[in-house]
Structure formats: structure tokens, C-alpha cells
Short mmCIF file of C-alpha atoms in Angstrom, two decimals:
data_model
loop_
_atom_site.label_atom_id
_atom_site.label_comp_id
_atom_site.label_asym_id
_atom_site.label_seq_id
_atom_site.Cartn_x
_atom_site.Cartn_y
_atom_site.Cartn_z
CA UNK A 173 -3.57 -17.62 34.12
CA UNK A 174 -5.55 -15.17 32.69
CA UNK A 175 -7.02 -14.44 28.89
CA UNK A 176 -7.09 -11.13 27.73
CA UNK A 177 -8.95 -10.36 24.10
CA UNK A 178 -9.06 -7.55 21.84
CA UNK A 179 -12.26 -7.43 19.53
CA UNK A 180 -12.16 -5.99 16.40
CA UNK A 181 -14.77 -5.72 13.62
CA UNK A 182 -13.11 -8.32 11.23
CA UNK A 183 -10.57 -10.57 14.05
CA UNK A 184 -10.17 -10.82 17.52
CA UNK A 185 -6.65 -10.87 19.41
CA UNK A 186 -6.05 -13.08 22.26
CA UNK A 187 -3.62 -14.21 24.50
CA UNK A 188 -3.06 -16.10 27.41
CA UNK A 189 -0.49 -14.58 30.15
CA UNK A 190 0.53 -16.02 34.06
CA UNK A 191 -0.87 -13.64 36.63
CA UNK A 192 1.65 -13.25 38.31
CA UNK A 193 5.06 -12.20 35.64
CA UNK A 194 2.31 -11.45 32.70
CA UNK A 195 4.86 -13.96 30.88
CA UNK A 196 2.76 -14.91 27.53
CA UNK A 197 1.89 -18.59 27.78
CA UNK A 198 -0.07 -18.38 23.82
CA UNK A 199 -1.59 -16.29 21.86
CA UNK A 200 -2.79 -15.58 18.40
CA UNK A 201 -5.60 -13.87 15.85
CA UNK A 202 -8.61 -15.59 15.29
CA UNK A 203 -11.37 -14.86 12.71
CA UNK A 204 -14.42 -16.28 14.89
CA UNK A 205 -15.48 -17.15 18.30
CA UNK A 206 -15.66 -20.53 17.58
CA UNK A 207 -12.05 -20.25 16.53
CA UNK A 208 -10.95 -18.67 19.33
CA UNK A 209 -12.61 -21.00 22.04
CA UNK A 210 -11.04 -23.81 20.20
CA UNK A 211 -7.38 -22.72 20.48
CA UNK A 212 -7.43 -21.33 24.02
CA UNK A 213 -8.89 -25.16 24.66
CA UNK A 214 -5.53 -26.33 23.02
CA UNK A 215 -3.30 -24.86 25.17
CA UNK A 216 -1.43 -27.69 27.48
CA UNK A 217 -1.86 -27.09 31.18
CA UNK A 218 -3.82 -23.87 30.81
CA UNK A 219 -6.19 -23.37 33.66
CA UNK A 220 -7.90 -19.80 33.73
CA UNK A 221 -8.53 -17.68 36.63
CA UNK A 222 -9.98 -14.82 34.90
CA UNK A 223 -10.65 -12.94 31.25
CA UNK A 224 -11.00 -9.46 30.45
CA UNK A 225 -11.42 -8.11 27.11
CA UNK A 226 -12.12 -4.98 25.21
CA UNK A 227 -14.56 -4.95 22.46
CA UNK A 228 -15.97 -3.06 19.56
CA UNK A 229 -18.27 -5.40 18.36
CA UNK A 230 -21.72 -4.97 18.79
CA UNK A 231 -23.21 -5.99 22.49
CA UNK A 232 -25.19 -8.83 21.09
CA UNK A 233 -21.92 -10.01 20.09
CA UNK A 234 -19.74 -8.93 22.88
CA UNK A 235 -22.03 -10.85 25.14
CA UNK A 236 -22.52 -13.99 23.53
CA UNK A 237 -18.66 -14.89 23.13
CA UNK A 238 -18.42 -13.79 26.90
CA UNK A 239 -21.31 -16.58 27.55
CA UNK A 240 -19.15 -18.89 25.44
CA UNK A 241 -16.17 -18.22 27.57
CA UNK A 242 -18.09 -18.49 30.74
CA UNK A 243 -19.23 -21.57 29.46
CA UNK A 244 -16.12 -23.35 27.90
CA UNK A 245 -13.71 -22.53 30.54
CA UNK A 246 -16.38 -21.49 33.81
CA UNK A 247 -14.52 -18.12 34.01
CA UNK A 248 -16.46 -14.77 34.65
CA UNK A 249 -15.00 -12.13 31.69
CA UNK A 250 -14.31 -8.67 32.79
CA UNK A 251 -15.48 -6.40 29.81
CA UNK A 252 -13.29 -2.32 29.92
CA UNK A 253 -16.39 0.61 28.97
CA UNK A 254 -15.77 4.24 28.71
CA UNK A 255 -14.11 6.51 31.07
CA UNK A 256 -13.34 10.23 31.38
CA UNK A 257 -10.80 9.41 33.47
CA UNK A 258 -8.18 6.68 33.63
CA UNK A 259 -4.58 5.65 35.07
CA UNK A 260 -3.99 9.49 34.38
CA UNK A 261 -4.74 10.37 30.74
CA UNK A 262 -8.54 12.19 30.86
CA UNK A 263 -10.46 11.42 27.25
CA UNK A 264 -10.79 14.36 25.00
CA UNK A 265 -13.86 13.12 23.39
CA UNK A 266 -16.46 15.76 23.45
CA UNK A 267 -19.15 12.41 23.97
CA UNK A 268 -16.58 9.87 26.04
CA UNK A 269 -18.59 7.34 25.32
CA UNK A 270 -17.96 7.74 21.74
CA UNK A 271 -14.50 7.08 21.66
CA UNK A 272 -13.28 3.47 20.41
CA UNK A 273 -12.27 1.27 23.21
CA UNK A 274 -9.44 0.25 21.77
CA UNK A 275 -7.97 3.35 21.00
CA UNK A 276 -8.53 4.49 24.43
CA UNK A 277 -7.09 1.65 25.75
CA UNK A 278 -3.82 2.01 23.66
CA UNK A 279 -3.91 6.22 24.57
CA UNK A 280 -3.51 4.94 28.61
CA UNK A 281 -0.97 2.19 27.81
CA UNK A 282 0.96 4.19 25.82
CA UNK A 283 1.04 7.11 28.73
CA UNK A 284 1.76 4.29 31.13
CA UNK A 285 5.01 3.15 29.40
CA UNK A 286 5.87 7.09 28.16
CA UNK A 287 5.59 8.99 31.33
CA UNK A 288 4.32 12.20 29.27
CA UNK A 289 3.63 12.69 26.03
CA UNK A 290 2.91 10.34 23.23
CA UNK A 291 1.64 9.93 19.66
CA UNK A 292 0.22 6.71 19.72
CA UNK A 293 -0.23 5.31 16.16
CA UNK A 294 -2.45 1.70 15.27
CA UNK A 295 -2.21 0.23 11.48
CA UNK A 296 -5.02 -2.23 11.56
CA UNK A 297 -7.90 -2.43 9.32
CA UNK A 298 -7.88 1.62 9.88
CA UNK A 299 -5.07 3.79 10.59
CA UNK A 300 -5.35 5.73 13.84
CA UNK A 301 -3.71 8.48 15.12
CA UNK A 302 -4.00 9.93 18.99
CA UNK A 303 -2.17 12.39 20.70
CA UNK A 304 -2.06 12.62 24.80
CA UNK A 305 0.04 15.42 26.22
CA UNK A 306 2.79 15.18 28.57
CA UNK A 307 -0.67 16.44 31.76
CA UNK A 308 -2.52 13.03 31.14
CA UNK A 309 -4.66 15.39 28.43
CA UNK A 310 -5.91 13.59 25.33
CA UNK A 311 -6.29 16.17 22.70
CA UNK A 312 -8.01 13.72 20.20
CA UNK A 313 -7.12 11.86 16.85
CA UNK A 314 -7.88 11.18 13.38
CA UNK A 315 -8.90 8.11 11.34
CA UNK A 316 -8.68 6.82 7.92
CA UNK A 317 -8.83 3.60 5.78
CA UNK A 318 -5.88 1.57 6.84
CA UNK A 319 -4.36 -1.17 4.12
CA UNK A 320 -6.75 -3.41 4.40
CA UNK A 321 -9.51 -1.22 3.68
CA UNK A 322 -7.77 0.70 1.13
CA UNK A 323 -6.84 -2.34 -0.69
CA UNK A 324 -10.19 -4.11 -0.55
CA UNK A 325 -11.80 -0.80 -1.91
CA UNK A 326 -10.30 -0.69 -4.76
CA UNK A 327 -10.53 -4.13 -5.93
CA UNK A 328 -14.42 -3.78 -4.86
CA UNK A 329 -14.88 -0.88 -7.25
CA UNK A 330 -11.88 -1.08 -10.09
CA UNK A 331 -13.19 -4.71 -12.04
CA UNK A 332 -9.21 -4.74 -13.48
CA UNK A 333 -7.87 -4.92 -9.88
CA UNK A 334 -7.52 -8.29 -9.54
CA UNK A 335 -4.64 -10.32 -7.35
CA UNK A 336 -4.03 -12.52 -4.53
CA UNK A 337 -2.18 -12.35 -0.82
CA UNK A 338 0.60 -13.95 -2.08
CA UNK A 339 1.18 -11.99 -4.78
CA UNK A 340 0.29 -8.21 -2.28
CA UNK A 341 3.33 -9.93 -0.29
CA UNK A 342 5.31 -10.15 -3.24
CA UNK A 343 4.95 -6.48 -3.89
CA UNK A 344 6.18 -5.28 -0.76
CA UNK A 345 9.73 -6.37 -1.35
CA UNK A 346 10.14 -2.95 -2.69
CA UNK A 347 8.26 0.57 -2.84
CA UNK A 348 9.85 1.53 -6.12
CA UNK A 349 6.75 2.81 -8.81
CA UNK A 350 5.06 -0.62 -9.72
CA UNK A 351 5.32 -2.71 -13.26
CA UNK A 352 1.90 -4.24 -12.64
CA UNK A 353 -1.17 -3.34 -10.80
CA UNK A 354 -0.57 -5.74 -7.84
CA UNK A 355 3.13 -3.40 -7.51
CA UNK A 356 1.45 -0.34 -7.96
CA UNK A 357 -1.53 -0.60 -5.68
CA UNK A 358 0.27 -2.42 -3.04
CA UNK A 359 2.78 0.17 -2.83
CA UNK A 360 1.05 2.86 -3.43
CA UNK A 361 -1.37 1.72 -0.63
CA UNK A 362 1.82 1.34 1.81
CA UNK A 363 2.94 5.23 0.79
CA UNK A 364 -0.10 6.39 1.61
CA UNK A 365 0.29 5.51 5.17
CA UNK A 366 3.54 6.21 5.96
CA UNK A 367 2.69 9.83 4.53
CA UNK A 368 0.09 9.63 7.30
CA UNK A 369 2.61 8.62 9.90
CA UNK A 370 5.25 11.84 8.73
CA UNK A 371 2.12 13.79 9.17
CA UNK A 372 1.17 12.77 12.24
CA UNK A 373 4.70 13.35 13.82
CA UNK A 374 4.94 16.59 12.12
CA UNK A 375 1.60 17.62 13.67
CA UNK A 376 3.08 16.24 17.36
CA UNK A 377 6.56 18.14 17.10
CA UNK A 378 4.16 21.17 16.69
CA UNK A 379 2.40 20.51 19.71
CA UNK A 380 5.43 19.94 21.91
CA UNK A 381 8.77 19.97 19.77
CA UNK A 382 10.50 17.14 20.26
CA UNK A 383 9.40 16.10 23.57
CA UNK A 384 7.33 13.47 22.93
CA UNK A 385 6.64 9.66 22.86
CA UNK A 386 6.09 7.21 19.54
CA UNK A 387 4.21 4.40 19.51
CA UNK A 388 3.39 2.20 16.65
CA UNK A 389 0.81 -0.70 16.95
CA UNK A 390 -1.15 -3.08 14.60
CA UNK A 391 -0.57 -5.62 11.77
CA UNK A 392 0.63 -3.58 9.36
CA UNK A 393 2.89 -0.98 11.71
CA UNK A 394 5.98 -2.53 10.52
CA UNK A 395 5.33 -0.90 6.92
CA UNK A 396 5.53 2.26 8.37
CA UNK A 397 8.12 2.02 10.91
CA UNK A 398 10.75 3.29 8.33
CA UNK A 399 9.00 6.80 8.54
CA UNK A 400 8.77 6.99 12.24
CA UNK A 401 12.34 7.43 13.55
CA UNK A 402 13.00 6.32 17.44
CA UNK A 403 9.20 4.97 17.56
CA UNK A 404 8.35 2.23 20.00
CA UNK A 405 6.45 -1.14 18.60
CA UNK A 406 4.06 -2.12 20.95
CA UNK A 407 1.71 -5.61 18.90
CA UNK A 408 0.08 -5.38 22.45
CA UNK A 409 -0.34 -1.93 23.41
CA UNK A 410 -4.29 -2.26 23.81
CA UNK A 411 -3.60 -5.11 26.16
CA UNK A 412 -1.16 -2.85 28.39
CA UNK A 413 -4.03 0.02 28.52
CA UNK A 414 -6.82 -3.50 29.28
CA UNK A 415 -4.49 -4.55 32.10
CA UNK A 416 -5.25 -0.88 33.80
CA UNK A 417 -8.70 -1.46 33.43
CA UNK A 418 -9.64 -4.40 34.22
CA UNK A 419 -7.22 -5.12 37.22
CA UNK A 420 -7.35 -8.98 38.02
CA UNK A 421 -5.43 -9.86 41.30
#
């Protein structure tokens, strides 16, 4: 069996998968190392024979939950770096180095499974765009807050905004205008990015009409799947592009 992770700034994705069929045997979000370590360990009749991860975290971090790993369950982790090259797609980033692993990693998986070209879309704590053409070509992407930054920002800095999860959830059963301030930033939060999504597609069909590939990813994709007609959900579209590059036979 093998573990695969996905570090993020604020939680890391993990899951556990045979070698063989990549059937998922667990899997889950954690919000520390410690957390993580403990529910791999859970698993019944898990035995590893390898980990490989992608991570944005800083390298003190990065290496100390790969000593944890190596230590818990006395498996060496494979960590995926920067490429200019990969299963096809070459990275568009002026400075390669500089692109975010994990949005390389979802630009390759997402050319593996489309076969030419793809918008590839991630709604996590930001919302990502990237665009790889139909020659293996990434032509770059754009950022911005996703709804967990936008949301925390403005209760940071507006002392009135003031709610809980439940009651965000609660305010998603509907995107008409909002009666309080939990409906209205909620929603308006939620509009904001599926205006980025129409925008993003709009900038695509002018790239290559309507030959073209959409893939949605992250936590919060299925808020915006309404404004992405025909678009593929992929929750583990990083780990398709990890898979590529850190082979494990």
C-alpha cells in the first residue's frame, strides 16, 4: 500500500491506495502532522510500502513530517520538486521553480486524463486557474483569495462581521441577495468565484474555442460547478499529477 499526501499551508490531504488497482483503502484532511500520523496508524491491516507527497510548506516542515513518517511507519517518502518538463505538459513559468507544486501537479494530471487541452480550476483556500494547451504547453494562470480567505478577511477587518460555520452552511442553501450579513457575505463570497470560473472559461474558449478540457478541484469546487458546464470533478487531481512523479513500483 502506499500513502500519498498533499501539503497545504493550512491542512494536509492524505490517502492510502493498494499499489497495485490504486483502489483507496482511507483517506481524509488533517489539520497537523500529529493528526495525520495518528489516523494512517488507525487504519486496519495497513502495511506501507512507500509514500510520496507534494508539499508547499516550508522545508523545515516538509522534512520533519517526512522524519515522522519514516519513523512511525519505517517507510522512505518520495517528495515531487520542480520540473520544466513532465509526462508531456512543459511549465510556462518564466522561474520553474516558482511555480506551486500543487498546481503543477494538477496541470500534468489534468493533461493525463484530457489528452489536449485543459483549464484546470482548484477552489481551496485560493482559487486557481491554469491553462495547458492541447501541445503539452502551459501558458500560465492566475490566483486570487478563494472562500476561505475571502471570508476570513472580512471578518478580520469588518468588527460587525460576526458568525459561525454552521450558520456560513446555512447560507448556502440559496444565492438569492442576503437578509443578514452571514446571507450576504456568504453568498456574495460564493458569486465572486463562480464569476471567476465564467471568466476563466471565457478566457479558454478564446484560446482554443471549444476544444478544450474542464477540470474542477478543491473543497469548495462544488459551489462553482453550476457555472462550469460539462466540467470534470477531480477531489484528487494533485494526486493523479503525484502518481507521475513520483512513480512507486
Amino acid at each position: 500500500m502506499i500513502l500519498e499526501l498533499d501539503c497545504g499551508n493550512s491542512f494536509i490531504k492524505w490517502r492510502v491506495i493498494h499499489a497495485d488497482d490504486a483502489i483507496i483503502v482511507g483517506g481524509g484532511i488533517v489539520d497537523s502532522d500529529q493528526a495525520l500520523i495518528a489516523q494512517v496508524a488507525k487504519l486496519p491491516n495497513v502495511h506501507l510500502r512507500g509514500a510520496r507527497m507534494v508539499s508547499v510548506r516550508s522545508e523545515e516542515e516538509t522534512d520533519a513530517l517526512m522524519r515522522a513518517i519514516t519513523c512511525d511507519f519505517g517507510v522512505i517518502v518520495q517528495t515531487a520538486h520542480p520540473a520544466t518538463e513532465m509526462a508531456g505538459v512543459r511549465n510556462g513559468y518564466t522561474d520553474h521553480q516558482r511555480l506551486g507544486m500543487d498546481r503543477w501537479l494538477a496541470a500534468v494530471g489534468a493533461f493525463h486524463l484530457a489528452k489536449g487541452a485543459c483549464l484546470v480550476m482548484d477552489f481551496g483556500t485560493a482559487a486557481k486557474a491554469d491553462f495547458v494547451a492541447a501541445d503539452g504547453q502551459h501558458l500560465g494562470g492566475y490566483i486570487c483569495p478563494g472562500m476561505p480567505l475571502m471570508r476570513s478577511q472580512l471578518r478580520t477587518h469588518t468588527r460587525r462581521i460576526r458568525y459561525d460555520d454552521a450558520s456560513a452552511e446555512r447560507a448556502l442553501t440559496s444565492l438569492l441577495p442576503g437578509r443578514s450579513t452571514v446571507e450576504a457575505v456568504e453568498r456574495g463570497c460564493v458569486l465572486m468565484l463562480q464569476g471567476f470560473a465564467r471568466t476563466q472559461i471565457d478566457q479558454a474558449r478564446a484560446l482554443w474555442g471549444g476544444e478544450f478540457s474542464i477540470f474542477l478541484t478543491g473543497g469548495d469546487a462544488p459551489l462553482v460547478e453550476v457555472s462550469a458546464p460539462g466540467a470534470r470533478v477531480v477531489p484528487d487531481l494533485v494526486f493523479v499529477g503525484l502518481a507521475m512523479a513520483c512513480p512507486l513500483n
